[in-house]
mmCIF file of C-alpha atoms in Angstrom:
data_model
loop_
_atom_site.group_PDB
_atom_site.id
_atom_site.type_symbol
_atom_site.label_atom_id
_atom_site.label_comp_id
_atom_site.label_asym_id
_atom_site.label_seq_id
_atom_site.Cartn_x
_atom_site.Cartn_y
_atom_site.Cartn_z
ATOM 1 C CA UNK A 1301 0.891 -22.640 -20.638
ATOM 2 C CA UNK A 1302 -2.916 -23.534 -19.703
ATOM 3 C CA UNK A 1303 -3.846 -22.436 -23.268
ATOM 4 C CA UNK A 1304 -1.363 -24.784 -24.418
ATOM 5 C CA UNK A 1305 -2.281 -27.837 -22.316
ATOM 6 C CA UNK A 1306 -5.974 -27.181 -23.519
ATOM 7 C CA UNK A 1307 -5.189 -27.632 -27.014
ATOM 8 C CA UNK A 1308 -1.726 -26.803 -28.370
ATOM 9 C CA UNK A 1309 1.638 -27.948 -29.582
ATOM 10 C CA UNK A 1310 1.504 -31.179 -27.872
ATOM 11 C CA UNK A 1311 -0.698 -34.448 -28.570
ATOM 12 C CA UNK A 1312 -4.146 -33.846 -27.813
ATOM 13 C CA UNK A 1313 -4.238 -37.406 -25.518
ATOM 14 C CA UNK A 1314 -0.515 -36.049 -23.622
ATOM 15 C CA UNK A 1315 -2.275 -32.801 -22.775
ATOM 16 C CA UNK A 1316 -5.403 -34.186 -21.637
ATOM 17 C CA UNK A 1317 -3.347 -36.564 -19.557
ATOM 18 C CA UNK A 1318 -1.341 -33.437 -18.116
ATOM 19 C CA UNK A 1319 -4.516 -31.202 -17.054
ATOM 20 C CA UNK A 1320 -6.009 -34.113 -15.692
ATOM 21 C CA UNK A 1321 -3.481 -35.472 -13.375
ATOM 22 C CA UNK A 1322 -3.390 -31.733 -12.294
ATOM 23 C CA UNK A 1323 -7.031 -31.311 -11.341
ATOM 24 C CA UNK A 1324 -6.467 -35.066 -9.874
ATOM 25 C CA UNK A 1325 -3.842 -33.318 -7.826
ATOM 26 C CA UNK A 1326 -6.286 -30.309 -6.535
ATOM 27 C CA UNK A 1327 -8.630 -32.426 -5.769
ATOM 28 C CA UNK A 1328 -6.576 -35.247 -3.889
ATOM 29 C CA UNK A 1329 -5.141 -32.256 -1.916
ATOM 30 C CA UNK A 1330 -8.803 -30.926 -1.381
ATOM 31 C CA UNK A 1331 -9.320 -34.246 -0.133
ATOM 32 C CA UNK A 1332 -6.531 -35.102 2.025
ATOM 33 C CA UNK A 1333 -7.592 -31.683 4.135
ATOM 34 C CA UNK A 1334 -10.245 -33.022 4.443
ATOM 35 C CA UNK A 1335 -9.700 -36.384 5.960
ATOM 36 C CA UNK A 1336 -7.508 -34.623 8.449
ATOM 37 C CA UNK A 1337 -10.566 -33.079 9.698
ATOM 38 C CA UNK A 1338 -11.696 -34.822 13.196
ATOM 39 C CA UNK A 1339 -14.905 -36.336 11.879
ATOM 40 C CA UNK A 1340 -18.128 -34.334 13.317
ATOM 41 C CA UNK A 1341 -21.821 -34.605 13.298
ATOM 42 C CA UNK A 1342 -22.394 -32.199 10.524
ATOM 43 C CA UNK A 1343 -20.458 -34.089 8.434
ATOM 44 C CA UNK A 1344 -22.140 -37.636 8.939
ATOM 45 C CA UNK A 1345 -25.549 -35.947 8.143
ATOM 46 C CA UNK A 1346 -23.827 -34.410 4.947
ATOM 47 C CA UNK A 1347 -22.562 -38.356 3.853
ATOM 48 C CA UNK A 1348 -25.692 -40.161 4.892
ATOM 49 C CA UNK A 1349 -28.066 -38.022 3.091
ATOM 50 C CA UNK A 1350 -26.261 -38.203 -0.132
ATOM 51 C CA UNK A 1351 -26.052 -41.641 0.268
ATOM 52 C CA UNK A 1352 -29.829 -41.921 0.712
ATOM 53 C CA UNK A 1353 -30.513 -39.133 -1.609
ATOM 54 C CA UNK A 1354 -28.182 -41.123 -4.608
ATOM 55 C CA UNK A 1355 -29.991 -44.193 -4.046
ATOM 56 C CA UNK A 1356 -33.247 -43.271 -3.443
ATOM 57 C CA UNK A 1357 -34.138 -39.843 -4.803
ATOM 58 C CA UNK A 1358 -35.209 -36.677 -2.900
ATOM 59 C CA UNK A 1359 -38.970 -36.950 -2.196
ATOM 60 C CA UNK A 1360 -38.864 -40.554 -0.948
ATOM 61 C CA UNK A 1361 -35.984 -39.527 1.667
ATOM 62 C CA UNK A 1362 -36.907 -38.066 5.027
ATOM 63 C CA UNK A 1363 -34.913 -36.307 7.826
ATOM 64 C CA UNK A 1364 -35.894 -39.530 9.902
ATOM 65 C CA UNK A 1365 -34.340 -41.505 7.381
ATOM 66 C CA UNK A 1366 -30.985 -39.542 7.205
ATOM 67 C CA UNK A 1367 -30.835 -39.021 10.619
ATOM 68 C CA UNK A 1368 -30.984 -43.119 11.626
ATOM 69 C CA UNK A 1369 -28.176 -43.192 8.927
ATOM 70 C CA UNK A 1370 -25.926 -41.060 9.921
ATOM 71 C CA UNK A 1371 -26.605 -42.200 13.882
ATOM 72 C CA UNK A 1372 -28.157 -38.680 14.955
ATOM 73 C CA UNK A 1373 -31.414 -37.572 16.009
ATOM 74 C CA UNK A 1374 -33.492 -35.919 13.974
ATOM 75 C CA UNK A 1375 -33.078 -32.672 15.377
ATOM 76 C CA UNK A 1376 -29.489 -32.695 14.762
ATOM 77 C CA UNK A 1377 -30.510 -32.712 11.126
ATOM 78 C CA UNK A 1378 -32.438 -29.485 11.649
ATOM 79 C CA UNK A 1379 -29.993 -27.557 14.082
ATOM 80 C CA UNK A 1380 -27.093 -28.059 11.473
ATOM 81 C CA UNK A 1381 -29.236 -27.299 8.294
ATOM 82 C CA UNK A 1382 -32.807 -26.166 9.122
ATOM 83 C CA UNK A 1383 -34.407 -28.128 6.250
ATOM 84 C CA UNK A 1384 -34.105 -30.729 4.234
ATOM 85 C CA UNK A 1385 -33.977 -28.450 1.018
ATOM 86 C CA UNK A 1386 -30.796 -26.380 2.714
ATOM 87 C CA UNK A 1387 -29.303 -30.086 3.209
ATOM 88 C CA UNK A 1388 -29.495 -30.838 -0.171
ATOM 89 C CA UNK A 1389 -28.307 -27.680 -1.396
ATOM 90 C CA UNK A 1390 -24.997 -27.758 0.884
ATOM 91 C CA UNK A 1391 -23.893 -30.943 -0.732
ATOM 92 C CA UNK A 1392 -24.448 -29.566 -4.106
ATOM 93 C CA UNK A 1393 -22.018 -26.913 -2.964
ATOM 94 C CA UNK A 1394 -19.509 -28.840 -1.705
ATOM 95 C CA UNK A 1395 -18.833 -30.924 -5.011
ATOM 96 C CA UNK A 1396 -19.835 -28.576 -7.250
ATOM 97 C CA UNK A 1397 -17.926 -25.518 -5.743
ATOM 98 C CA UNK A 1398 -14.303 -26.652 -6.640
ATOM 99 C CA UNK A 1399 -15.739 -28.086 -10.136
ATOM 100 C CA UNK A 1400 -17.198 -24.740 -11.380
ATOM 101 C CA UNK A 1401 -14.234 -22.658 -10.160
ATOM 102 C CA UNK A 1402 -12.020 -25.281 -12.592
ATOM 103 C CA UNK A 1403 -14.615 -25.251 -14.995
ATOM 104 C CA UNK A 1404 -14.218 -21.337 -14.859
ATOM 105 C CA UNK A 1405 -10.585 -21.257 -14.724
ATOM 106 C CA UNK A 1406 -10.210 -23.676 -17.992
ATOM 107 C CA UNK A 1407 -12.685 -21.882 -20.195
ATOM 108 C CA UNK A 1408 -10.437 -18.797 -19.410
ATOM 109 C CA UNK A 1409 -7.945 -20.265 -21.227
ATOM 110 C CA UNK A 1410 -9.517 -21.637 -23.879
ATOM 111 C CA UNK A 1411 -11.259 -18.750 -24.721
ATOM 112 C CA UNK A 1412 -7.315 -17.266 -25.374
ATOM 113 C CA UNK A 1413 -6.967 -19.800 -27.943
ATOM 114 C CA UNK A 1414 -7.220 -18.541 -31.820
ATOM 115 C CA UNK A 1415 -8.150 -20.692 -33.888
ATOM 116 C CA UNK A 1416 -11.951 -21.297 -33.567
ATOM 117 C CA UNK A 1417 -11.867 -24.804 -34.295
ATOM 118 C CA UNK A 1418 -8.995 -25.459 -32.102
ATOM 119 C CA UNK A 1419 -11.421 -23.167 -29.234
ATOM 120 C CA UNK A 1420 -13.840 -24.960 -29.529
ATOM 121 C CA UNK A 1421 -12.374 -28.028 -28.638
ATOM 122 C CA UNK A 1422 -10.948 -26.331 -25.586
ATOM 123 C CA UNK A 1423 -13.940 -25.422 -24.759
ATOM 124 C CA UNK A 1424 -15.426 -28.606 -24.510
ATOM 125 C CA UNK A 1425 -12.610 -30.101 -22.923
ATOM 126 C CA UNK A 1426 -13.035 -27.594 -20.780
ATOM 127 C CA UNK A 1427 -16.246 -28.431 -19.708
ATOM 128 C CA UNK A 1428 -15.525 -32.058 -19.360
ATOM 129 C CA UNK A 1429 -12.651 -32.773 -17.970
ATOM 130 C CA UNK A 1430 -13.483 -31.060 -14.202
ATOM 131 C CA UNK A 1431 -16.017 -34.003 -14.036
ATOM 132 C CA UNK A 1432 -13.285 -36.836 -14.403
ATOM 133 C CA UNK A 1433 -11.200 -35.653 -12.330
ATOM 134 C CA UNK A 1434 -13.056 -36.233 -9.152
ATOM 135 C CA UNK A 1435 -10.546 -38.818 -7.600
ATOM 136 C CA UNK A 1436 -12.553 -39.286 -4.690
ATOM 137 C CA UNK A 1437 -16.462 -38.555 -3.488
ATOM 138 C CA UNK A 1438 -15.220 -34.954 -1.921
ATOM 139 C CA UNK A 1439 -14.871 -32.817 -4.288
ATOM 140 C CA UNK A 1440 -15.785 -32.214 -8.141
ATOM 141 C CA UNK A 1441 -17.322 -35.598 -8.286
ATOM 142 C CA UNK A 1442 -17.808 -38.821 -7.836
ATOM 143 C CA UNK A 1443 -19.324 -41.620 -8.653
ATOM 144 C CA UNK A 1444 -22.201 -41.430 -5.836
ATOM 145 C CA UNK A 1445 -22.443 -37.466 -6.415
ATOM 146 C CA UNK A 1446 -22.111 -38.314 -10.477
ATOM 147 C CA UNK A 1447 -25.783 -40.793 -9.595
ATOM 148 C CA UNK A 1448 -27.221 -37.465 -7.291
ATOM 149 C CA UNK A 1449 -27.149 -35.678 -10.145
ATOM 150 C CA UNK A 1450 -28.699 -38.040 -12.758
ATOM 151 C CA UNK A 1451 -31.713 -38.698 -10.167
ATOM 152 C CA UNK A 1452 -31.932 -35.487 -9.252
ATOM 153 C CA UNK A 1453 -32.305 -34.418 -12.565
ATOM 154 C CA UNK A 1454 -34.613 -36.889 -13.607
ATOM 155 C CA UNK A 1455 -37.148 -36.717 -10.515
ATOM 156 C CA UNK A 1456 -38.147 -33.374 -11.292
ATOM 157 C CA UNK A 1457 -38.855 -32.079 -8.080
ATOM 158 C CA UNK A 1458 -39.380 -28.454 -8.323
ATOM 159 C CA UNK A 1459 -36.977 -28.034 -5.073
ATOM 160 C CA UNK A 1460 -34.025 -30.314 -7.217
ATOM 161 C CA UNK A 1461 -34.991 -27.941 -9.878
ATOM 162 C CA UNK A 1462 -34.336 -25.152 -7.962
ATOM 163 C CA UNK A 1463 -31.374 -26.155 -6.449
ATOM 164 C CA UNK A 1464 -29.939 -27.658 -10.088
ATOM 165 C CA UNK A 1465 -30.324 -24.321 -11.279
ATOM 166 C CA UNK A 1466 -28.955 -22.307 -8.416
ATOM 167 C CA UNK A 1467 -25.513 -24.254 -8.771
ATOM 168 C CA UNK A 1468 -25.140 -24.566 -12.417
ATOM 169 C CA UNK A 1469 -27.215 -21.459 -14.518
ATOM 170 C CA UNK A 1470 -23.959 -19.358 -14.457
ATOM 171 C CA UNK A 1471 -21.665 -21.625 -15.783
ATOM 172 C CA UNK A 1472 -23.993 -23.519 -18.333
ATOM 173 C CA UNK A 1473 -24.732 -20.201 -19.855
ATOM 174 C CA UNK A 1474 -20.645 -19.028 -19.778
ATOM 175 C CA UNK A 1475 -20.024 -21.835 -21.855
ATOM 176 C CA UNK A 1476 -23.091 -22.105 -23.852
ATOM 177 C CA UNK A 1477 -22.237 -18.622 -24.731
ATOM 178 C CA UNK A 1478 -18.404 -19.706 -25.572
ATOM 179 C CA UNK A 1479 -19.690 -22.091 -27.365
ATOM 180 C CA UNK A 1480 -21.679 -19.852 -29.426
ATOM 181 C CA UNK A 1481 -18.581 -17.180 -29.957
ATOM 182 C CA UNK A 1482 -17.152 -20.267 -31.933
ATOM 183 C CA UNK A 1483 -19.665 -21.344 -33.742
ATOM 184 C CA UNK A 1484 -22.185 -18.156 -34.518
ATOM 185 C CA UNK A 1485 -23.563 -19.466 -37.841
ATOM 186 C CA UNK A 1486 -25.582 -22.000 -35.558
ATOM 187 C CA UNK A 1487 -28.572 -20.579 -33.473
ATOM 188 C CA UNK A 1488 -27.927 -20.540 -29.920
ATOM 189 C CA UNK A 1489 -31.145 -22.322 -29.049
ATOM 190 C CA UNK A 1490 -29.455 -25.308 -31.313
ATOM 191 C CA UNK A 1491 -26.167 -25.301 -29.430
ATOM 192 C CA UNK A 1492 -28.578 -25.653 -26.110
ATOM 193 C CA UNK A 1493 -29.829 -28.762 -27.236
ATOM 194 C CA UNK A 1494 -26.379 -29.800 -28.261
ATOM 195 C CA UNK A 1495 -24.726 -29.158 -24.849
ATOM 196 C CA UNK A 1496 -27.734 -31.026 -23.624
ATOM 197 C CA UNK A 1497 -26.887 -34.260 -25.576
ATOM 198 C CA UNK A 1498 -23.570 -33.500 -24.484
ATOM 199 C CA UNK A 1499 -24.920 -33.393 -20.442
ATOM 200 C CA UNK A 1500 -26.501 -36.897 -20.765
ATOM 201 C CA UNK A 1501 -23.196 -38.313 -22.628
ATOM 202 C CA UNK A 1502 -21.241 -37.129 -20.012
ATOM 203 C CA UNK A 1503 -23.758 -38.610 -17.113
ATOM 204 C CA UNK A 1504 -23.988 -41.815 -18.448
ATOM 205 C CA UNK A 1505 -19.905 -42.569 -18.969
ATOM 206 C CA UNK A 1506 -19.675 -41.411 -15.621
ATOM 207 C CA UNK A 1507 -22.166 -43.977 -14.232
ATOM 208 C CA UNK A 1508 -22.002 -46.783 -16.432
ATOM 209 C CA UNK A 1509 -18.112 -47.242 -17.966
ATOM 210 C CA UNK A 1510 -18.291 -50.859 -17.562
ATOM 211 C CA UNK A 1511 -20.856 -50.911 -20.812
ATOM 212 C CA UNK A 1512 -18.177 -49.372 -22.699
ATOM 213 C CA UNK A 1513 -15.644 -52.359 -22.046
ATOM 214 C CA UNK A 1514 -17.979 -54.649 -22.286
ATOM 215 C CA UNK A 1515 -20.055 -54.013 -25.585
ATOM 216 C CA UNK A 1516 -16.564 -53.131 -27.081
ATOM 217 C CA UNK A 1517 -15.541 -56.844 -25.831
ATOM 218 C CA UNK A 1518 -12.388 -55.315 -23.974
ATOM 219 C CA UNK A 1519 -11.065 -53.713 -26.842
ATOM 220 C CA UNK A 1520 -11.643 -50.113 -25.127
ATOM 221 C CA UNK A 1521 -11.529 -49.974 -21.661
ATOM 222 C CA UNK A 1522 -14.897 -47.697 -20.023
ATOM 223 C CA UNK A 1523 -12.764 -46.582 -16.912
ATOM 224 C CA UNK A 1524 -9.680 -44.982 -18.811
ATOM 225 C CA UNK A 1525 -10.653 -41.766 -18.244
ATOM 226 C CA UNK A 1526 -8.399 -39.457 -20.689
ATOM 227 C CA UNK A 1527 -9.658 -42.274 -23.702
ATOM 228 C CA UNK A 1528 -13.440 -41.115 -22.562
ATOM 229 C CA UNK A 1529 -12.318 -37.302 -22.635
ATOM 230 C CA UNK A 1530 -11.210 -37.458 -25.561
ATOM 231 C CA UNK A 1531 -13.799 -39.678 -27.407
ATOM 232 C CA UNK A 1532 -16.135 -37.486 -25.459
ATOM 233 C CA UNK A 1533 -14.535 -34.409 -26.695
ATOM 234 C CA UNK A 1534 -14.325 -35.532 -30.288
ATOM 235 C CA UNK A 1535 -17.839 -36.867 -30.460
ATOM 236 C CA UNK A 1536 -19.370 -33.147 -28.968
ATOM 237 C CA UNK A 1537 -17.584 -31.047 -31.466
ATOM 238 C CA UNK A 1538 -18.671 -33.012 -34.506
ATOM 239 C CA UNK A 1539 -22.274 -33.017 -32.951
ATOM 240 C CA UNK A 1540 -21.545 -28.783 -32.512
ATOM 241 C CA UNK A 1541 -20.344 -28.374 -35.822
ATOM 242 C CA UNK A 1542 -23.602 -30.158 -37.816
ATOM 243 C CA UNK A 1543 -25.568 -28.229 -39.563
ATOM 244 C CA UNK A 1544 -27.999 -26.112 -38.309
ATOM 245 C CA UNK A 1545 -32.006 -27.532 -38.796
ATOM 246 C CA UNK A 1546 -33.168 -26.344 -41.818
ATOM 247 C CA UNK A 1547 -36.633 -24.674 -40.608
ATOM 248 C CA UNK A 1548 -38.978 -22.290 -41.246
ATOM 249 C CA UNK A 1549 -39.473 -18.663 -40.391
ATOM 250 C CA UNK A 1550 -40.895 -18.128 -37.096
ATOM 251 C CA UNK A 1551 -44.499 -16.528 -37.574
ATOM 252 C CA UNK A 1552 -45.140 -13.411 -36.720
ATOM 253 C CA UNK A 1553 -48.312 -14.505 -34.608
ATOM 254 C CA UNK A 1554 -46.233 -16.653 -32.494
ATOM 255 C CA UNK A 1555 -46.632 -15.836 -28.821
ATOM 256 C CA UNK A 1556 -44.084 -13.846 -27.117
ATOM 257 C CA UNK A 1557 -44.301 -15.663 -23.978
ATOM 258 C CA UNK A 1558 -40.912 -18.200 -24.352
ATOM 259 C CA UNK A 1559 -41.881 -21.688 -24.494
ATOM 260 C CA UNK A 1560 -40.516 -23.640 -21.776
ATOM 261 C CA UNK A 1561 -37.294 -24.817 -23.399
ATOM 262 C CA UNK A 1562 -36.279 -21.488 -24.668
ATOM 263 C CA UNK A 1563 -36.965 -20.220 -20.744
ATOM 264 C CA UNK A 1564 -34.596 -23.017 -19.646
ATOM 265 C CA UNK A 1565 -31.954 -23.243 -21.815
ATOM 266 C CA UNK A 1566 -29.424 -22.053 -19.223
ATOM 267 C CA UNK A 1567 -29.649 -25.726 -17.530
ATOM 268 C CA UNK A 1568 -28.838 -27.872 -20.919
ATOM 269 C CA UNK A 1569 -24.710 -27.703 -19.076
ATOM 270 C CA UNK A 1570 -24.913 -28.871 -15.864
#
């Protein structure tokens, strides 16, 4: 079963390998559709702005610029998506779409499973395998999409913001709160900050695998993606499980306005 392949009666590595040669297969499929589509306009503007966007961020990027790049005018841009800000949002939806619907689908199951310890790794592996198994630059993923998202994320552009949040709140706080069925000792502000260590982890293997392989000095190899699910996996739940901070009572005088991370902590899974 699902539950099973999540975390069951086979080797953890054999049923990572399983689930992710099936999402490899939705999304090659996804894919394949796609390429059978006659190329069109709409399409070149959607490539050449997240090609620009990747490489240069969102502020610095104009319609002019995507336009030249995808060999329209400028006014195609605007008939196909009105703004820049609806441009950026449609490519957001067309990776992240099929990702959160697996995502979804995966924490189902592993929210079937038991044993808590043995959820919670589901969980996680829930969470991260959907981002591996982007086989091409369609759909889930990517490499280019994977680089978006890091600059996105780290321009702070209250529009990025937006748009971050818009695709992402709902399932960050499905498994944030799965999380937190598993492990309700620890405060679920704690577990935020956890998933966001987990976020950044998850960014940079994506990006950057060839550091693996070389700082190991080829004795792990960075692009073997089930070895980085699992060490991935395996590193998140130990970081879960520590101890909660040992601090003090909050005071009673404290504002109840929430402070900004406490406000946010829906986008710590992205």
């Amino acid at each position: 079963s699902l539950t099973d392949g999540l975390f069951g009666r086979r080797p953890l590595l054999t049923c990572t390998t399983d689930l992710y040669n099936g999402t490899i297969d939705m999304v090659i499929k996804s894919a394949e559709k796609e390429k059978t589509r006659k190329p069109n306009m709409r399409d070149a503007i959607l490539v050449a702005a997240e090609e620009l966007f990747s490489t240069n961020g969102f502020s610095a990027v104009t319609v002019r610029d995507i336009a030249h790049a995808a060999g329209a005018n400028p006014g195609s841009v605007t008939y196909h998506f009105k703004t820049k800000d609806a441009l950026l949002l449609e490519i957001y939806r067309r990776h992240c779409g099929p990702m959160n619907h697996r995502r979804f689908e995966l924490l189902a199951a592993a929210k079937r499973v038991r044993d808590l310890q043995d959820r919670l790794q589901a969980i996680v592996r829930a969470y991260v395998l959907p981002a591996f198994s982007s086989g091409s630059d369609l759909a889930g993923g990517g490499a280019r999409f994977t680089r978006l998202r890091a600059i996105m994320s780290a321009e702070g552009n209250e529009v990025t913001g937006r748009i971050i949040a818009q695709t992402f709140d709902d399932t960050s706080h499905a498994f944030i709160d799965a999380i937190h069925d598993s492990l309700p000792h620890i405060p679920r502000a704690e577990i935020v900050w956890r998933s966001h260590f987990l976020l950044g982890a998850l960014y940079y293997t994506l990006v950057t695998p060839e550091r693996v392989s070389r700082l190991s000095r080829g004795d792990s190899d960075g692009t073997d993606a089930g070895d980085a699910i699992e060490q991935l996996v395996q590193a998140a739940v130990a970081s879960l499980q520590a101890p909660a901070l040992d601090r003090p009572a909050p005071s009673r005088r404290r504002s109840a306005a929430p402070t900004k991370a406490h406000a946010h902590d829906g986008h710590a899974l992205r």
